[in-house]
Amino acid sequence: MVIKTNKIVEERTRTSARLNFHNDLYEASFKALGTNCSVKYKSTSSKESNNFFSFILNWIVDFESRYSRYLDSSLIGLINSNAGISPVELNKDDERLFTICDEMHFFTRGIFDPTALPLIKLWNWNSKSPVIPNKTSIDLAKKNVNWKNVVRKPGSIFLPDKGMEIDLGGIGKEYAIDQLVQMAVTQHGIKDLMIDFGQDVFALGSPSGKPAWHIGLDDAYSPGSCWAGVAINNHSVASSGDYIRSFVLEGIRYSHIIDIRSGYPVCNGSRSVTVISPSCAMAGILSTTAFILGVEKGLDLIESYYRAEGCVTTDKYRAKQVNLMNMLYHKKIIRVILFCLILSFSSLGFSQIKVNTKFPDLNTFKLESNESYDLKGKILLIDFWASWCLPCKDAFPILNEIQKEYSKKDVIILGINVDRDKKSMSRFLKKNNCDFLVLHDASKDLVSKIDIKSLPTSFIVSPNGIIESVHVGFNKKTTKKDYISSLNKLISQKSRKNGK
């Protein structure tokens, strides 16, 4: 569906836009997506810089025009206005974004729910005269909140009940950052940049003369000042909290973040959560969901994602820079808070492992398995997966079919699980049929070596260890066909070599 550019969005964004040059960096600034936006980057010439600046503005205007829930003419506005009436057409970009919503809803066990807008509207925290809604109103609004009820078919989406509404807050801005980073690299050759959309940050490469980008973490006790900083590259930092956006009524502080399970604002003592992750969308989802869950369960959730670290500030506890820190609450908090003070990320932006290169020798890694195995001379389909990854789950039946069909052709499927907690893997395997060998990368040495950015990611490897093909993601229509094509090629090569 074609969505026209919103003139108000375009005028506001372009009127506020500025491009400056300082310390070998171009800095683009503008207002979009309800916040102040900044993009710092290195470019080889002013012409290329201006082209990239124009591209950013054009893309962000189109993105907000399409996905803002405040615009009746946007895709989200049309989906909401057609609730209970008719499906709305989607393009491939829309479907990709809603697929990520599926994954995040599954990963957070339903805490993240894009259909939460009825509750958000009910708790109008931005009102000059806020009113606490009654329980009846809350219960009625909760009936219209359930992402699982949304009807999605190829090329369309439908909200089946009148009163259901979608809001991409919590993922839209973060998704936009991830997309801009990818396009900066692939379409404009930008290797060093930092995007900051209102406390959601992605840093790629590094500024001139420094090994990493340095980002200050806002102090929940003293907004506008920093309590710590991180040095990162090729990672994202996202923070969620209620220390700025909330209202106080009769001595009680009400957060702008709603827990859809209760229908009420979060009230668990948390003030802010900060997460570092390779994906801004994941960092944003983790920080908001951890804030809702509270300290213990929130930190457990962050820990369950194999490449994320996080910290929590509560009403009573915070880090103090005395002998690095002094946290008087829980050892787990001490561990995750420490990353904010002394950790610097420096992994590559893209996978180091490519087609026609040698796959790492699995025997050199500590991979846990309940079964013995011999991979010598075998063709391998190596699939990296996690228990929280919905596409990973969808891939299991296909992998089972291939294992059954090709087991007599010297093909072995290896499922490399990347859950931090082996119990999560075990619970998943009890509920889902698995006919292939599963290994647990407990130390994360293998997944770090390959530097995987998304799940599932799979590799088809020849008997001599050379990568035949790499597959990122899972598509029910094409992935099996792609697997079989690569496997048959290797089987044919092996047969000719053996003279069969």
XYZ file of C-alpha atoms in Angstrom:
500
model
C 0.000 0.000 0.000
C 1.307 3.428 -0.982
C 1.336 5.946 1.883
C 1.804 9.597 0.987
C 4.406 11.706 2.744
C 2.828 13.627 5.604
C 3.419 17.342 4.992
C 3.479 18.243 8.690
C 6.092 15.568 9.418
C 8.153 16.666 6.439
C 8.045 20.362 7.321
C 8.937 19.772 10.974
C 11.814 17.439 10.136
C 13.327 19.574 7.371
C 12.862 22.866 9.211
C 14.697 21.517 12.251
C 17.467 19.837 10.223
C 21.057 21.029 10.601
C 24.376 19.669 9.292
C 27.640 20.702 10.972
C 31.265 19.592 10.750
C 33.465 19.326 13.846
C 36.479 17.201 14.838
C 36.492 15.306 11.525
C 32.840 14.369 11.999
C 29.692 15.495 10.244
C 26.754 15.874 12.618
C 23.184 15.834 11.341
C 20.485 16.894 13.783
C 16.701 17.075 13.369
C 13.394 16.436 15.154
C 11.607 13.212 14.244
C 9.779 10.285 15.816
C 8.845 12.421 18.807
C 12.421 13.149 19.880
C 15.657 14.986 19.082
C 17.737 12.982 16.616
C 21.466 13.088 15.961
C 23.641 11.250 13.430
C 27.414 11.690 13.617
C 29.481 10.170 10.834
C 32.742 10.292 8.903
C 32.630 10.941 5.169
C 35.301 11.328 2.505
C 33.840 14.532 1.016
C 31.245 17.208 1.636
C 29.339 16.023 -1.446
C 29.017 12.480 -0.121
C 28.133 13.858 3.296
C 25.347 16.011 1.861
C 24.005 13.054 -0.135
C 23.883 10.909 2.994
C 22.279 13.737 4.967
C 19.548 14.095 2.326
C 19.027 10.344 2.318
C 18.580 10.272 6.116
C 15.973 13.054 6.045
C 14.017 11.532 3.145
C 14.021 8.078 4.698
C 13.047 9.183 8.210
C 10.203 11.365 6.892
C 8.831 8.409 4.929
C 9.252 6.095 7.905
C 7.389 8.362 10.337
C 4.695 9.116 7.752
C 4.114 5.390 7.363
C 4.349 4.071 10.921
C 3.274 6.865 13.291
C 0.141 5.982 15.235
C -0.623 9.713 15.604
C -1.362 10.096 11.874
C -4.716 8.960 10.515
C -3.158 8.684 7.055
C -0.300 6.391 8.163
C -0.327 2.640 7.734
C -0.829 2.258 11.489
C -3.684 4.774 11.387
C -5.361 2.831 8.586
C -4.903 -0.500 10.366
C -6.462 0.921 13.536
C -9.366 2.634 11.780
C -10.162 -0.622 9.952
C -10.241 -2.730 13.122
C -13.190 -5.104 12.959
C -13.913 -3.984 9.400
C -11.350 -5.145 6.835
C -7.710 -6.196 6.344
C -5.093 -3.642 5.305
C -2.503 -4.284 2.598
C 1.171 -4.623 3.584
C 4.379 -4.414 1.583
C 7.529 -6.462 2.249
C 9.023 -3.840 4.584
C 5.820 -3.791 6.654
C 5.812 -7.569 6.894
C 9.439 -7.581 7.998
C 8.675 -5.120 10.795
C 5.620 -7.059 11.984
C 7.611 -10.293 11.871
C 10.055 -8.717 14.315
C 7.058 -7.804 16.476
C 6.100 -11.508 16.403
C 9.573 -12.498 17.531
C 9.741 -9.918 20.319
C 6.257 -10.825 21.563
C 7.338 -14.473 21.723
C 10.716 -13.706 23.310
C 9.222 -11.513 26.070
C 6.451 -14.034 26.762
C 3.850 -11.463 25.762
C 5.143 -8.544 27.859
C 5.870 -6.624 24.657
C 2.552 -6.295 22.829
C 2.039 -3.864 19.921
C -1.735 -3.921 20.562
C -1.346 -2.207 23.965
C -2.590 1.154 22.652
C -6.071 0.930 24.266
C -4.392 0.785 27.688
C -1.855 3.471 26.803
C -4.630 5.849 25.783
C -6.561 5.097 28.962
C -3.590 6.080 31.096
C -3.036 9.481 29.532
C 0.041 10.388 31.568
C 0.690 13.471 29.411
C -2.595 15.119 30.363
C -2.505 18.385 32.342
C -5.129 16.924 34.662
C -4.416 13.180 34.870
C -7.179 10.922 36.134
C -6.797 7.368 37.430
C -9.088 5.143 35.346
C -11.407 2.781 37.206
C -10.984 -0.990 37.181
C -13.948 -1.507 34.843
C -12.378 0.718 32.185
C -9.037 -1.031 32.575
C -10.599 -4.484 32.236
C -12.477 -3.410 29.094
C -9.292 -2.015 27.545
C -7.363 -5.209 28.386
C -9.840 -7.249 26.327
C -8.573 -5.472 23.213
C -4.903 -6.149 23.997
C -3.563 -9.410 22.555
C -1.096 -9.547 19.670
C -1.928 -13.217 19.140
C -5.426 -12.224 18.002
C -4.082 -10.146 15.099
C -4.776 -11.855 11.780
C -1.745 -11.783 9.516
C -1.700 -13.301 6.067
C 0.849 -12.799 3.279
C 0.426 -9.187 2.184
C -2.172 -8.125 4.776
C -2.956 -7.516 8.448
C -6.323 -7.370 10.214
C -7.403 -6.385 13.720
C -10.451 -8.616 14.219
C -12.146 -6.650 16.987
C -13.412 -3.086 16.986
C -11.403 -1.171 19.566
C -8.114 -2.976 18.925
C -5.250 -0.603 18.054
C -1.561 -0.955 17.247
C 1.272 1.224 18.535
C 4.904 0.576 17.543
C 6.288 2.528 20.486
C 9.113 0.515 22.020
C 10.277 -0.948 18.711
C 9.618 1.516 15.865
C 12.329 4.047 16.693
C 14.824 1.312 17.480
C 14.008 -0.565 14.275
C 14.544 2.660 12.324
C 18.029 3.017 13.828
C 18.974 -0.540 12.864
C 17.757 0.036 9.316
C 19.646 3.321 8.944
C 22.871 1.702 10.155
C 22.515 -1.113 7.655
C 21.786 1.257 4.762
C 24.609 3.598 5.772
C 27.038 0.718 5.332
C 25.580 -1.068 2.300
C 24.325 1.896 0.263
C 26.621 4.762 1.262
C 29.842 3.121 2.377
C 29.740 4.772 5.811
C 31.919 2.809 8.226
C 32.018 5.110 11.244
C 28.849 6.656 12.656
C 26.778 7.053 15.784
C 22.991 7.408 15.670
C 21.215 8.792 18.741
C 17.418 8.958 18.717
C 16.518 10.025 22.256
C 18.523 7.598 24.442
C 18.466 4.877 21.791
C 21.974 4.757 20.341
C 23.867 2.662 17.802
C 27.620 3.137 17.407
C 29.448 1.768 14.369
C 33.224 1.887 13.964
C 34.819 4.741 15.875
C 35.487 8.496 15.709
C 38.887 9.742 14.537
C 41.750 9.050 16.930
C 39.656 6.961 19.351
C 39.102 3.213 19.638
C 35.374 3.520 20.340
C 32.428 5.871 20.760
C 31.890 7.100 24.324
C 28.310 7.376 25.557
C 27.165 8.798 28.885
C 24.357 7.107 30.816
C 21.702 9.469 32.133
C 21.309 9.563 35.905
C 17.786 8.626 37.001
C 18.373 10.520 40.260
C 19.648 13.632 38.505
C 18.296 13.759 34.916
C 20.610 15.562 32.513
C 23.789 14.399 34.238
C 25.689 11.140 33.758
C 26.341 8.540 36.436
C 28.554 6.359 34.203
C 29.723 5.908 30.635
C 30.372 3.141 28.126
C 32.840 2.848 25.263
C 31.329 0.821 22.420
C 31.499 0.107 18.723
C 29.219 -1.986 16.539
C 26.695 -2.217 19.352
C 23.612 -0.411 20.539
C 22.673 1.143 23.881
C 19.035 1.658 24.848
C 17.493 2.881 28.090
C 13.978 2.747 29.465
C 12.621 4.379 32.601
C 9.951 6.541 34.153
C 12.074 9.139 35.913
C 11.231 11.787 33.277
C 7.856 10.722 31.898
C 5.398 10.086 34.717
C 2.862 11.917 36.831
C 2.294 12.164 40.577
C -1.207 12.112 42.020
C -1.959 12.113 45.745
C 1.666 11.315 46.486
C 1.831 8.305 44.172
C 4.085 8.316 41.079
C 2.514 6.728 37.999
C 4.850 5.532 35.240
C 4.177 6.078 31.529
C 5.134 2.420 30.975
C 2.149 0.092 31.289
C 2.277 -3.533 32.388
C -0.358 -5.120 30.139
C -0.717 -8.065 32.509
C -2.279 -5.890 35.195
C -3.370 -2.961 33.051
C -1.631 -0.577 35.466
C 1.580 1.477 35.250
C 4.772 -0.243 36.377
C 5.346 0.126 40.096
C 8.155 -2.190 41.179
C 10.841 0.200 42.387
C 12.727 0.354 39.083
C 13.701 3.791 37.819
C 15.679 2.947 34.700
C 17.172 0.027 32.771
C 20.036 0.258 30.275
C 20.955 -2.535 27.870
C 23.806 -3.048 25.395
C 23.104 -5.358 22.442
C 24.193 -5.785 18.789
C 20.668 -4.752 17.733
C 18.957 -1.533 18.786
C 15.527 -3.177 18.459
C 16.606 -5.936 20.840
C 18.259 -3.472 23.245
C 15.052 -1.420 23.337
C 12.788 -4.428 23.877
C 15.073 -5.836 26.574
C 15.322 -2.543 28.477
C 11.570 -1.880 28.460
C 10.590 -5.458 29.273
C 13.191 -5.707 32.049
C 11.840 -2.453 33.500
C 8.340 -3.981 33.579
C 9.509 -7.290 35.064
C 11.551 -5.700 37.840
C 15.098 -6.298 39.026
C 15.286 -10.076 39.437
C 13.201 -11.275 36.485
C 14.375 -8.362 34.341
C 18.028 -9.270 34.777
C 17.218 -12.911 34.109
C 15.596 -11.894 30.812
C 18.622 -9.812 29.774
C 20.911 -12.685 30.692
C 18.871 -15.075 28.537
C 19.822 -13.156 25.381
C 23.256 -14.399 24.428
C 24.822 -11.070 23.413
C 23.293 -8.529 25.756
C 24.340 -6.939 29.033
C 22.240 -4.679 31.219
C 21.985 -2.684 34.418
C 19.098 -1.553 36.609
C 18.694 1.545 38.762
C 16.018 1.313 41.453
C 14.482 3.708 43.964
C 16.951 2.563 46.602
C 20.057 1.321 44.848
C 22.529 2.698 42.385
C 26.191 2.302 41.472
C 28.725 4.497 43.229
C 32.225 4.940 41.861
C 34.114 3.964 45.005
C 36.718 1.290 44.207
C 34.952 0.999 40.851
C 31.523 0.668 42.484
C 29.491 -0.067 45.570
C 26.203 -1.821 44.994
C 24.362 -3.066 48.093
C 21.672 -5.267 46.665
C 22.448 -8.409 44.717
C 25.520 -10.015 43.212
C 23.828 -10.275 39.856
C 23.248 -6.523 39.798
C 26.873 -5.942 40.681
C 27.928 -8.063 37.720
C 25.704 -6.345 35.194
C 26.300 -2.860 36.573
C 30.044 -3.398 36.218
C 29.792 -3.433 32.442
C 28.713 0.201 32.493
C 31.908 1.212 34.229
C 34.660 -0.831 32.639
C 33.448 -2.731 29.546
C 34.240 -1.824 25.948
C 32.708 -3.773 23.067
C 34.763 -4.227 19.914
C 33.286 -7.032 17.793
C 33.055 -6.658 14.043
C 29.904 -5.246 12.486
C 29.340 -8.221 10.192
C 30.057 -11.942 10.272
C 33.677 -12.890 9.721
C 32.633 -16.284 8.330
C 31.828 -16.304 4.615
C 31.174 -18.745 1.774
C 34.283 -20.634 0.543
C 36.117 -20.050 3.821
C 36.965 -22.581 6.512
C 34.374 -23.116 9.238
C 35.943 -23.178 12.734
C 36.934 -26.634 13.968
C 34.131 -27.615 16.349
C 36.468 -29.880 18.307
C 38.316 -26.812 19.602
C 35.212 -25.435 21.350
C 33.490 -26.561 24.556
C 30.135 -27.642 23.152
C 27.901 -29.531 25.563
C 25.899 -32.527 24.357
C 24.128 -35.527 25.857
C 25.093 -37.615 22.813
C 28.399 -38.713 21.350
C 29.056 -37.753 17.745
C 31.559 -38.214 14.938
C 31.645 -35.476 12.289
C 34.649 -36.699 10.318
C 33.917 -36.860 6.594
C 30.346 -35.669 7.038
C 28.393 -32.925 5.287
C 27.114 -30.585 7.998
C 24.093 -28.332 8.258
C 24.925 -26.201 11.302
C 22.000 -24.169 12.627
C 22.398 -21.565 15.395
C 19.185 -21.142 17.384
C 17.691 -20.017 20.709
C 14.617 -21.060 22.679
C 13.095 -17.567 22.512
C 13.507 -17.235 18.699
C 10.182 -17.824 16.908
C 11.716 -18.389 13.401
C 14.110 -20.872 15.017
C 11.111 -22.816 16.286
C 9.499 -22.686 12.835
C 12.671 -24.165 11.318
C 12.681 -27.298 13.504
C 10.123 -29.328 11.461
C 12.090 -28.608 8.269
C 15.371 -29.607 9.902
C 13.732 -32.816 11.169
C 12.546 -33.634 7.643
C 15.974 -33.041 6.130
C 17.717 -35.108 8.801
C 15.374 -38.029 8.146
C 15.691 -37.753 4.363
C 19.486 -37.298 4.239
C 20.695 -39.352 7.213
C 21.909 -42.157 4.894
C 23.772 -39.682 2.696
C 26.409 -38.735 5.286
C 24.568 -35.517 6.231
C 24.424 -34.474 9.872
C 22.378 -31.575 11.199
C 23.805 -29.791 14.217
C 21.634 -27.410 16.193
C 23.920 -25.050 18.119
C 21.918 -23.549 20.977
C 23.023 -20.115 22.229
C 20.772 -19.747 25.300
C 22.764 -18.607 28.299
C 20.762 -20.925 30.514
C 20.835 -24.585 29.482
C 17.531 -25.079 31.317
C 15.802 -22.838 28.758
C 17.123 -25.060 25.969
C 15.992 -28.216 27.775
C 12.484 -26.854 28.378
C 12.202 -25.957 24.691
C 13.333 -29.401 23.529
C 10.800 -31.113 25.800
C 7.996 -29.201 24.085
C 9.298 -29.379 20.502
C 10.227 -32.499 18.574
C 13.904 -32.594 17.618
C 15.387 -35.454 15.553
C 18.851 -33.972 15.081
C 21.919 -33.464 17.259
C 21.837 -30.418 19.555
C 24.923 -28.848 21.128
C 24.955 -26.062 23.731
C 27.535 -23.316 23.257
C 27.792 -22.654 27.001
C 30.939 -20.533 26.820
C 29.705 -18.608 23.735
C 33.178 -18.967 22.255
C 31.887 -20.393 18.974
C 29.106 -17.875 18.436
C 31.529 -15.056 19.282
C 34.102 -16.414 16.837
C 31.551 -16.427 14.027
C 30.035 -13.133 15.246
C 26.434 -13.991 14.373
C 24.113 -10.981 14.317
C 20.693 -12.633 14.023
C 18.940 -15.932 14.606
C 18.503 -18.388 13.120
C 21.708 -18.421 11.093
C 22.811 -21.651 9.455
C 25.847 -22.892 7.527
C 26.167 -25.817 5.153
C 29.709 -27.155 5.370
C 31.534 -29.644 3.118
C 33.341 -32.732 4.496
C 36.653 -30.835 4.353
C 35.232 -27.944 6.408
C 34.611 -25.383 3.654
C 31.411 -23.338 3.862
C 29.154 -24.001 0.877
C 26.365 -21.593 1.832
C 25.173 -19.267 4.605
C 21.487 -18.793 5.434
C 20.274 -15.930 7.655
C 16.711 -16.140 8.978
C 14.057 -18.676 8.037
C 11.474 -18.586 5.247
C 8.923 -21.400 5.115
C 8.715 -21.153 1.322
C 12.377 -20.924 0.328
C 14.743 -22.019 3.098
C 14.207 -25.774 2.711
C 14.705 -25.480 -1.044
C 17.953 -23.548 -0.475
C 19.191 -26.125 2.034
C 18.478 -29.034 -0.319
C 20.161 -27.323 -3.254
C 23.409 -26.850 -1.309
C 23.292 -30.341 0.230
C 22.680 -32.049 -3.105
C 25.600 -30.168 -4.629
C 27.954 -31.374 -1.903
C 26.589 -34.947 -2.080
C 27.165 -34.976 -5.836
C 30.722 -33.694 -5.396
C 31.465 -36.331 -2.764
C 30.078 -39.114 -4.980
C 32.263 -38.067 -7.922
C 35.298 -37.899 -5.662
C 34.625 -41.406 -4.377
C 34.063 -42.664 -7.938
C 30.441 -43.588 -7.384
